[in-house]
Coordinates of C-alpha atoms in Angstrom, one line a residue:
X442 CA 11.1 -40.0 13.2
X443 CA 10.3 -37.0 11.0
X444 CA 7.2 -35.1 11.8
X445 CA 4.1 -35.6 9.8
X446 CA 3.7 -32.9 7.2
X447 CA 0.8 -31.3 5.3
X448 CA 0.4 -29.1 2.2
X449 CA 3.4 -26.7 1.9
X450 CA 5.6 -29.1 3.8
X451 CA 4.6 -27.8 7.2
X452 CA 4.8 -30.1 10.2
X453 CA 1.4 -31.0 11.7
X454 CA 2.6 -31.2 15.3
X455 CA 3.4 -27.5 15.5
X456 CA 0.9 -24.6 15.9
X457 CA 0.0 -22.4 13.0
X458 CA 2.3 -19.6 14.0
X459 CA 5.3 -22.0 14.2
X460 CA 4.5 -23.6 10.9
X461 CA 4.1 -20.3 9.1
X462 CA 7.3 -18.8 10.5
X463 CA 9.2 -22.0 9.7
X464 CA 8.1 -21.6 6.1
X465 CA 9.2 -18.0 6.1
X466 CA 12.5 -18.9 7.7
X467 CA 13.3 -21.7 5.3
X468 CA 12.3 -19.8 2.1
X469 CA 15.2 -19.1 -0.2
X470 CA 15.6 -16.8 -3.3
X471 CA 15.9 -19.9 -5.5
X472 CA 12.3 -20.9 -4.5
X473 CA 10.9 -17.7 -6.0
X474 CA 9.4 -17.9 -9.6
X475 CA 10.8 -15.4 -12.1
X476 CA 7.4 -13.7 -12.3
X477 CA 7.6 -13.0 -8.5
X478 CA 11.1 -11.5 -8.8
X479 CA 10.0 -9.2 -11.6
X480 CA 6.9 -8.1 -9.9
X481 CA 8.8 -7.4 -6.7
X482 CA 11.1 -5.1 -8.6
X483 CA 8.1 -3.3 -10.1
X484 CA 6.7 -2.7 -6.6
X485 CA 10.1 -1.4 -5.4
X486 CA 10.1 1.1 -8.2
X487 CA 6.5 2.0 -7.4
X488 CA 7.6 2.4 -3.8
X489 CA 10.0 5.3 -4.7
X490 CA 7.4 6.9 -6.9
X491 CA 4.8 6.8 -4.2
X492 CA 7.4 8.1 -1.6
X493 CA 8.2 11.1 -3.8
X494 CA 4.5 11.9 -4.1
X495 CA 3.9 11.6 -0.4
X496 CA 6.9 13.7 0.4
X497 CA 5.4 16.5 -1.7
X498 CA 1.7 16.1 -0.8
X499 CA 1.8 15.6 3.0
X500 CA 4.1 18.5 3.7
X501 CA 2.7 19.7 7.0
X502 CA 2.9 16.3 8.6
X503 CA 6.3 15.6 7.0
X504 CA 7.7 18.8 8.5
X505 CA 6.4 17.8 11.9
X506 CA 8.0 14.4 11.7
X507 CA 11.3 15.7 10.5
X508 CA 11.3 18.2 13.4
X509 CA 10.5 15.5 16.0
X510 CA 12.9 12.8 14.7
X511 CA 15.6 15.3 13.8
X512 CA 15.7 16.4 17.4
X513 CA 16.2 12.9 18.7
X514 CA 19.7 11.6 19.2
X515 CA 20.8 8.2 18.0
X516 CA 23.2 6.2 15.9
X517 CA 23.7 7.5 12.3
X518 CA 22.8 4.2 10.6
X519 CA 20.3 4.5 7.8
X520 CA 19.5 7.0 5.1
X521 CA 16.1 8.7 4.8
X522 CA 14.7 9.7 1.4
X523 CA 15.5 13.3 0.3
X524 CA 17.5 13.9 3.4
X525 CA 21.3 14.3 3.8
X526 CA 21.3 12.9 7.4
X527 CA 21.4 9.4 8.7
X528 CA 19.1 8.2 11.4
X529 CA 18.8 5.1 13.7
X530 CA 17.4 2.3 11.5
X531 CA 14.0 2.3 13.2
X532 CA 13.6 6.0 12.7
X533 CA 14.6 5.8 9.1
X534 CA 12.0 3.1 8.5
X535 CA 9.4 5.3 10.2
X536 CA 10.1 8.4 8.1
X537 CA 10.4 6.5 4.8
X538 CA 7.1 4.7 5.4
X539 CA 5.4 7.9 6.3
X540 CA 6.5 9.5 3.0
X541 CA 5.4 6.4 1.0
X542 CA 1.9 6.5 2.4
X543 CA 1.7 10.3 2.4
X544 CA -0.1 10.6 -0.9
X545 CA -2.0 7.3 -0.7
X546 CA -0.4 6.3 -4.0
X547 CA 1.4 3.2 -2.6
X548 CA 0.7 -0.4 -3.6
X549 CA -2.1 -2.4 -2.0
X550 CA -3.8 -5.7 -1.8
X551 CA -7.6 -6.2 -2.2
X552 CA -8.1 -9.0 0.3
X553 CA -5.7 -7.6 2.8
X554 CA -7.4 -4.2 2.6
X555 CA -4.1 -2.4 3.2
X556 CA -0.8 -1.2 1.8
X557 CA 2.2 -3.6 2.2
X558 CA 4.9 -1.5 0.6
X559 CA 5.2 1.3 3.2
X560 CA 5.9 -0.9 6.2
X561 CA 7.6 -3.8 4.5
X562 CA 9.9 -2.2 2.0
X563 CA 10.8 0.6 4.4
X564 CA 11.8 -1.9 7.0
X565 CA 13.7 -3.9 4.5
X566 CA 15.6 -0.9 3.2
X567 CA 16.5 0.2 6.7
X568 CA 17.6 -3.3 7.7
X569 CA 19.6 -3.7 4.6
X570 CA 21.6 -0.5 5.3
X571 CA 22.8 -1.9 8.6
X572 CA 23.2 -5.6 7.8
X573 CA 26.6 -5.5 6.2
X574 CA 27.3 -6.9 2.8
X575 CA 24.2 -8.2 1.1
X576 CA 23.0 -9.1 -2.4
X577 CA 20.0 -7.8 -4.3
X578 CA 18.6 -11.3 -4.2
X579 CA 18.5 -11.1 -0.4
X580 CA 16.6 -7.9 -0.4
X581 CA 14.1 -9.2 -2.9
X582 CA 13.6 -12.4 -0.8
X583 CA 13.1 -10.3 2.4
X584 CA 10.5 -8.1 0.7
X585 CA 8.6 -11.2 -0.6
X586 CA 8.6 -12.8 2.9
X587 CA 7.3 -9.6 4.5
X588 CA 4.5 -9.3 2.0
X589 CA 3.7 -13.0 2.5
X590 CA 3.3 -12.6 6.2
X591 CA 1.4 -9.4 6.1
X592 CA -1.1 -10.4 3.3
X593 CA -1.8 -13.9 4.5
X594 CA -2.5 -12.8 8.0
X595 CA -4.6 -10.0 6.7
X596 CA -6.6 -12.4 4.5
X597 CA -7.3 -14.5 7.5
X598 CA -8.9 -11.6 9.4
X599 CA -10.7 -9.6 6.7
X600 CA -13.3 -8.3 6.1
X601 CA -14.2 -8.3 9.8
X602 CA -11.0 -6.6 10.7
X603 CA -11.9 -3.5 8.7
X604 CA -15.5 -3.6 9.8
X605 CA -14.4 -3.3 13.4
X606 CA -12.4 -0.2 12.5
X607 CA -8.8 -1.6 12.2
X608 CA -6.3 -0.5 9.6
X609 CA -4.5 -3.5 8.3
X610 CA -1.6 -1.4 7.0
X611 CA -0.8 -0.7 10.7
X612 CA -1.7 -4.0 12.3
X613 CA -0.5 -6.7 9.9
X614 CA 2.1 -4.3 8.5
X615 CA 4.0 -4.6 11.9
X616 CA 4.3 -8.3 11.3
X617 CA 5.4 -8.0 7.7
X618 CA 8.0 -5.4 8.7
X619 CA 9.4 -7.7 11.4
X620 CA 9.7 -10.6 9.1
X621 CA 11.4 -8.6 6.4
X622 CA 14.0 -7.2 8.9
X623 CA 14.7 -10.7 10.2
X624 CA 15.3 -12.2 6.8
X625 CA 17.9 -9.5 6.1
X626 CA 19.6 -10.0 9.5
X627 CA 19.9 -13.8 8.8
X628 CA 18.4 -14.8 12.1
X629 CA 17.5 -18.3 13.2
X630 CA 14.0 -19.8 12.9
X631 CA 13.4 -19.3 16.6
X632 CA 14.4 -15.7 16.5
X633 CA 12.1 -15.0 13.5
X634 CA 9.3 -16.7 15.4
X635 CA 9.8 -14.5 18.4
X636 CA 10.0 -11.3 16.3
X637 CA 6.8 -12.4 14.6
X638 CA 5.1 -13.1 17.9
X639 CA 6.3 -9.8 19.5
X640 CA 4.9 -8.0 16.4
X641 CA 1.5 -9.5 16.9
X642 CA 1.6 -8.1 20.5
X643 CA 2.6 -4.6 19.3
X644 CA 0.3 -4.4 16.3
X645 CA -2.0 -1.4 16.1
X646 CA -3.8 1.0 13.8
X647 CA -7.3 2.4 13.4
X648 CA -9.2 3.5 10.3
X649 CA -10.3 6.6 12.2
X650 CA -7.2 8.2 10.6
X651 CA -9.2 8.7 7.5
X652 CA -11.3 11.3 9.4
X653 CA -8.3 13.6 9.3
X654 CA -7.9 13.4 5.6
X655 CA -4.4 12.1 4.8
X656 CA -2.5 13.9 7.6
X657 CA -2.5 11.1 10.2
X658 CA -3.0 8.0 8.0
X659 CA 0.7 7.6 7.1
X660 CA 1.4 7.2 10.8
X661 CA 0.0 3.7 10.8
X662 CA 2.3 2.6 8.0
X663 CA 5.2 4.4 9.6
X664 CA 4.6 3.0 13.1
X665 CA 4.3 -0.5 11.6
X666 CA 7.7 -0.2 10.0
X667 CA 9.3 1.2 13.1
X668 CA 7.7 -1.4 15.5
X669 CA 8.5 -4.3 13.1
X670 CA 12.2 -3.2 13.1
X671 CA 12.1 -2.9 16.9
X672 CA 10.6 -6.4 17.3
X673 CA 13.3 -7.9 15.1
X674 CA 16.0 -6.2 17.2
X675 CA 14.4 -7.3 20.5
X676 CA 14.0 -10.9 19.4
X677 CA 17.6 -10.9 18.2
X678 CA 18.6 -9.6 21.7
X679 CA 16.8 -12.6 23.3
X680 CA 13.5 -11.2 24.4
X681 CA 10.9 -14.0 25.0
X682 CA 7.5 -13.9 23.2
X683 CA 4.1 -15.6 23.4
X684 CA 4.1 -19.1 22.1
X685 CA 0.7 -19.0 20.5
X686 CA 0.6 -15.5 19.0
X687 CA -2.1 -16.0 16.5
X688 CA -4.2 -18.8 18.0
X689 CA -4.3 -18.1 21.7
X690 CA -7.6 -17.0 23.3
X691 CA -5.7 -13.9 24.2
X692 CA -4.0 -13.6 20.8
X693 CA -4.0 -11.8 17.5
X694 CA -7.0 -13.6 15.9
X695 CA -9.2 -13.2 18.9
X696 CA -8.3 -9.5 19.2
X697 CA -8.3 -8.5 15.6
X698 CA -10.5 -11.0 13.8
X699 CA -14.3 -11.4 13.7
X700 CA -16.9 -13.8 12.5
X701 CA -15.2 -13.8 9.1
X702 CA -12.0 -15.3 10.6
X703 CA -10.3 -17.7 8.1
X704 CA -7.1 -19.2 9.5
X705 CA -6.8 -21.5 6.5
X706 CA -5.9 -18.4 4.4
X707 CA -2.4 -18.6 5.9
X708 CA -1.6 -22.0 4.5
X709 CA -3.7 -21.9 1.3
X710 CA -1.3 -22.7 -1.6
X711 CA 1.6 -21.7 0.6
X712 CA 4.8 -21.9 -1.4
X713 CA 2.9 -22.3 -4.6
X714 CA 1.3 -18.8 -4.8
X715 CA 3.2 -15.8 -3.6
X716 CA 0.9 -13.1 -2.4
X717 CA 3.1 -10.2 -3.6
X718 CA 1.9 -11.1 -7.1
X719 CA -1.6 -10.2 -6.1
X720 CA -0.8 -6.5 -5.2
X721 CA -2.2 -3.6 -7.2
X722 CA -0.4 -0.4 -8.2
X723 CA -2.2 2.9 -8.2
X724 CA -2.2 5.2 -11.2
X725 CA -3.9 8.0 -9.2
X726 CA -2.9 9.8 -5.9
X727 CA -6.1 8.9 -4.2
X728 CA -7.6 6.1 -2.1
X729 CA -8.0 2.9 -4.1
X730 CA -11.7 2.9 -3.5
X731 CA -11.9 6.0 -5.7
X732 CA -10.3 4.3 -8.7
X733 CA -13.1 2.3 -10.2
X734 CA -15.3 5.4 -10.6
X735 CA -12.3 7.4 -12.0
X736 CA -11.7 4.7 -14.6
X737 CA -15.4 4.6 -15.6
X738 CA -15.2 8.4 -16.0
X739 CA -12.2 8.2 -18.2
X740 CA -14.2 6.0 -20.7
X741 CA -17.5 8.0 -20.5
X742 CA -16.0 11.5 -20.9
X743 CA -15.4 10.8 -24.6
X744 CA -19.2 10.8 -25.0
X745 CA -19.7 14.1 -23.2
X746 CA -18.5 17.0 -25.4
X747 CA -19.9 19.6 -22.9
X748 CA -19.7 18.7 -19.2
X749 CA -22.4 21.3 -18.5
X750 CA -24.9 18.9 -20.0
X751 CA -24.5 16.5 -17.1
X752 CA -27.7 16.4 -15.0
X753 CA -26.9 13.7 -12.5
X754 CA -24.3 11.0 -11.9
X755 CA -25.1 7.8 -10.0
X756 CA -22.2 5.7 -8.8
X757 CA -23.1 2.2 -7.6
X758 CA -20.2 0.9 -5.5
X759 CA -19.4 -1.6 -2.8
X760 CA -20.3 -0.5 0.8
X761 CA -16.7 -0.8 2.0
X762 CA -15.6 1.8 -0.6
X763 CA -18.2 4.2 0.7
X764 CA -17.1 3.5 4.3
X765 CA -13.5 4.4 3.4
X766 CA -13.9 7.2 0.9
X767 CA -17.5 8.2 0.8
X768 CA -17.7 10.3 3.9
X769 CA -20.2 13.2 3.3
X770 CA -17.7 15.7 4.7
X771 CA -15.3 14.8 1.8
X772 CA -17.8 14.5 -1.0
X773 CA -17.2 18.1 -2.1
X774 CA -13.7 18.7 -0.7
X775 CA -12.8 22.1 0.8
X776 CA -9.3 21.2 1.8
X777 CA -6.5 19.3 -0.1
X778 CA -6.5 16.5 2.5
X779 CA -10.1 15.7 1.8
X780 CA -9.5 15.2 -1.9
X781 CA -7.7 11.8 -1.6
X782 CA -10.7 10.3 0.2
X783 CA -13.5 11.6 -2.0
X784 CA -15.0 9.1 -4.6
X785 CA -16.9 12.0 -6.1
X786 CA -13.8 14.2 -6.5
X787 CA -11.8 11.5 -8.2
X788 CA -14.5 10.8 -10.7
X789 CA -15.1 14.6 -11.3
X790 CA -11.4 15.3 -11.9
X791 CA -11.2 12.6 -14.5
X792 CA -14.4 13.7 -16.2
X793 CA -13.0 17.2 -16.3
X794 CA -9.4 16.7 -17.4
X795 CA -8.8 12.9 -17.8
X796 CA -6.5 12.6 -14.8
X797 CA -5.9 13.2 -11.1
X798 CA -2.7 15.1 -10.9
X799 CA -0.4 15.1 -7.8
X800 CA 0.5 18.8 -8.0
X801 CA -2.5 20.5 -9.6
X802 CA -5.3 18.5 -8.1
X803 CA -4.0 17.6 -4.7
X804 CA -1.1 19.8 -3.5
X805 CA -2.3 23.1 -5.0
X806 CA -6.0 22.4 -4.5
X807 CA -8.3 25.2 -3.4
X808 CA -12.1 25.4 -3.8
X809 CA -11.6 28.5 -6.0
X810 CA -9.2 26.8 -8.4
X811 CA -11.4 23.7 -8.6
X812 CA -14.8 25.3 -9.0
X813 CA -15.7 23.4 -12.2
X814 CA -14.6 20.0 -10.7
X815 CA -16.5 20.6 -7.5
X816 CA -19.7 21.5 -9.4
X817 CA -19.5 18.0 -10.9
X818 CA -19.0 16.5 -7.4
X819 CA -22.3 18.0 -6.4
X820 CA -24.0 16.0 -9.1
X821 CA -22.6 12.7 -7.9
X822 CA -24.8 10.3 -5.8
X823 CA -23.1 7.3 -4.2
X824 CA -25.3 4.2 -4.0
X825 CA -24.2 1.1 -2.0
X826 CA -24.1 -2.0 -4.2
X827 CA -22.6 -5.2 -2.7
X828 CA -22.7 -6.9 -6.1
X829 CA -19.7 -4.8 -7.2
X830 CA -17.4 -6.5 -4.7
X831 CA -16.4 -10.1 -4.2
X832 CA -13.5 -10.1 -1.7
X833 CA -12.4 -13.8 -2.2
X834 CA -12.6 -13.5 -6.0
X835 CA -10.6 -10.2 -5.9
X836 CA -13.5 -8.2 -7.5
X837 CA -13.8 -4.6 -6.6
X838 CA -15.5 -2.4 -9.1
X839 CA -18.4 -0.1 -9.7
X840 CA -21.2 0.9 -12.1
X841 CA -21.6 4.5 -13.2
X842 CA -24.7 6.1 -14.8
X843 CA -24.7 9.6 -16.1
X844 CA -27.9 11.4 -17.1
X845 CA -27.5 14.1 -19.7
X846 CA -29.8 17.1 -20.4
X847 CA -30.6 15.7 -23.9
X848 CA -32.3 12.6 -22.2
X849 CA -29.5 10.2 -22.8
X850 CA -28.1 8.0 -20.0
X851 CA -24.5 6.8 -20.3
X852 CA -23.5 3.7 -18.5
X853 CA -20.1 2.0 -17.7
X854 CA -19.2 -0.9 -15.5
X855 CA -15.7 -1.4 -14.2
X856 CA -14.9 -4.9 -12.7
X857 CA -11.2 -4.3 -12.1
X858 CA -9.5 -0.9 -12.4
X859 CA -6.1 -0.5 -14.0
X860 CA -3.2 -1.4 -11.8
X861 CA -4.9 -4.5 -10.4
X862 CA -2.7 -7.6 -11.2
X863 CA -5.3 -8.7 -13.8
X864 CA -5.0 -5.3 -15.5
X865 CA -1.3 -4.6 -14.6
X866 CA 0.8 -1.5 -15.0
X867 CA 4.1 -2.1 -16.8
X868 CA 7.6 -0.9 -16.0
X869 CA 7.1 1.9 -18.5
X870 CA 3.8 2.9 -16.7
X871 CA 5.6 3.0 -13.3
X872 CA 8.6 4.8 -14.8
X873 CA 6.1 7.5 -16.0
X874 CA 4.5 7.5 -12.6
X875 CA 8.0 8.1 -11.1
X876 CA 8.5 11.0 -13.5
X877 CA 5.2 12.6 -12.5
X878 CA 5.7 12.1 -8.8
X879 CA 9.4 13.0 -8.5
X880 CA 9.3 16.1 -10.6
X881 CA 11.1 18.8 -8.7
X882 CA 12.7 16.3 -6.3
X883 CA 14.8 14.2 -8.7
X884 CA 16.3 15.1 -12.0
X885 CA 15.4 12.9 -15.1
X886 CA 19.0 11.6 -15.0
X887 CA 18.6 10.6 -11.3
X888 CA 15.3 8.9 -12.1
X889 CA 17.0 6.9 -14.9
X890 CA 19.8 5.8 -12.5
X891 CA 17.2 4.6 -10.0
X892 CA 15.3 2.8 -12.7
X893 CA 18.4 1.0 -13.8
X894 CA 19.3 0.1 -10.2
X895 CA 15.9 -1.3 -9.4
X896 CA 15.4 -3.3 -12.7
X897 CA 18.8 -4.9 -12.2
X898 CA 18.3 -5.5 -8.4
X899 CA 18.7 -9.3 -8.5
X900 CA 22.1 -8.9 -10.2
X901 CA 23.5 -6.6 -7.6
X902 CA 26.4 -8.3 -5.8
X903 CA 26.8 -6.5 -3.5
X904 CA 23.5 -4.7 -3.1
X905 CA 23.7 -0.9 -3.7
X906 CA 21.7 1.1 -1.1
X907 CA 18.8 2.4 -3.2
X908 CA 17.9 5.2 -0.7
X909 CA 21.5 6.4 -0.7
X910 CA 21.5 6.3 -4.5
X911 CA 18.6 8.7 -4.6
X912 CA 20.1 11.1 -2.0
X913 CA 23.4 11.1 -4.0
X914 CA 21.6 13.2 -6.5

């Protein structure tokens, strides 16, 4: 007799972990809506733009990683961005994910509270380079499945997960990376389950990385990609794994969740709503918590002909934003790494020159060069306002009030900043982002070839290695 089923076609007589991994194992490219395919390609293009920015911005950490991994011996399997060498697949996933999160410009998801692209796409690209002949459709499917695993599990444990100090990019990213790698290796449902389970055991990542600016934060994304790849390989080799990885009293939910635990988030509209469509894309090279204030500043600056007339700026924003990017030590940055985690600096840059530029405002930042911007930072007061956030509704905004010397007070409310799925960036927008981020790394002709390869990804039979394509230039 066939097992009793519930919404999403999942058997009732299996635990949640088994039912979820069965769905992921059974999912096929033909099940994906056209809108999901298109948005996945957009995020892949954004991945490469973000990686180029991270490669340039986080140079000290990148040099250290290149030195450490370059000295290791191993199979020459997978390409690494902007590098002529090949590395073991797990190492390639680590390095590419580190670059992608290096400028904090990579995609994210509001409910997850993390960045899926770094761990998931890095693992998928590395797995694809060792999986033999594939199609672009298979790569797209693997990425969608990795995002689905990472975001749904993250939604089940947030916001308590973040409140306890965990970084979901590292924790749930390990699971998403394992799933993506498994899909490209064509493993059985049982093997995918064991990789998923092993990834829950290996998951890690703390938000304390933000206390070092951006230097250490990419390691959570990188380690998630690496460990997810490793879990997929171990499962394929026959390693046993816990049978109740999410639900056990010793399992993932108990360790990483809190009072806000919502296991139902895993099966809510499963197969009907694909979570990758809910990801945002960043127009600025700073933490997403800084973007609502920056967008408000972009609107208000048109009403301030002389910035010296600003007397005080009050920025009302959700407490989680202040927790992540409102540290007093970063409020008036003194080092480049602090700039990406300063709500005040992002707002001040946009008030001053209508943008936050990778090269000028981050890489070449010094307090001397940014004197006028930092003077604006000193006038910014951050005020916690829980009403500017509704996690379940996807609302994450702010309210800005600027007092001027002439007695006027300018006000602007942002509900959703540009790049959120409700206010999306287009392919043209992301192509422009790639041009800005990859300047000096890729010629315009190389950027055009990458753009054509990504936008035609579902038609590639066989799949053309996108990382190798970049390095060919």
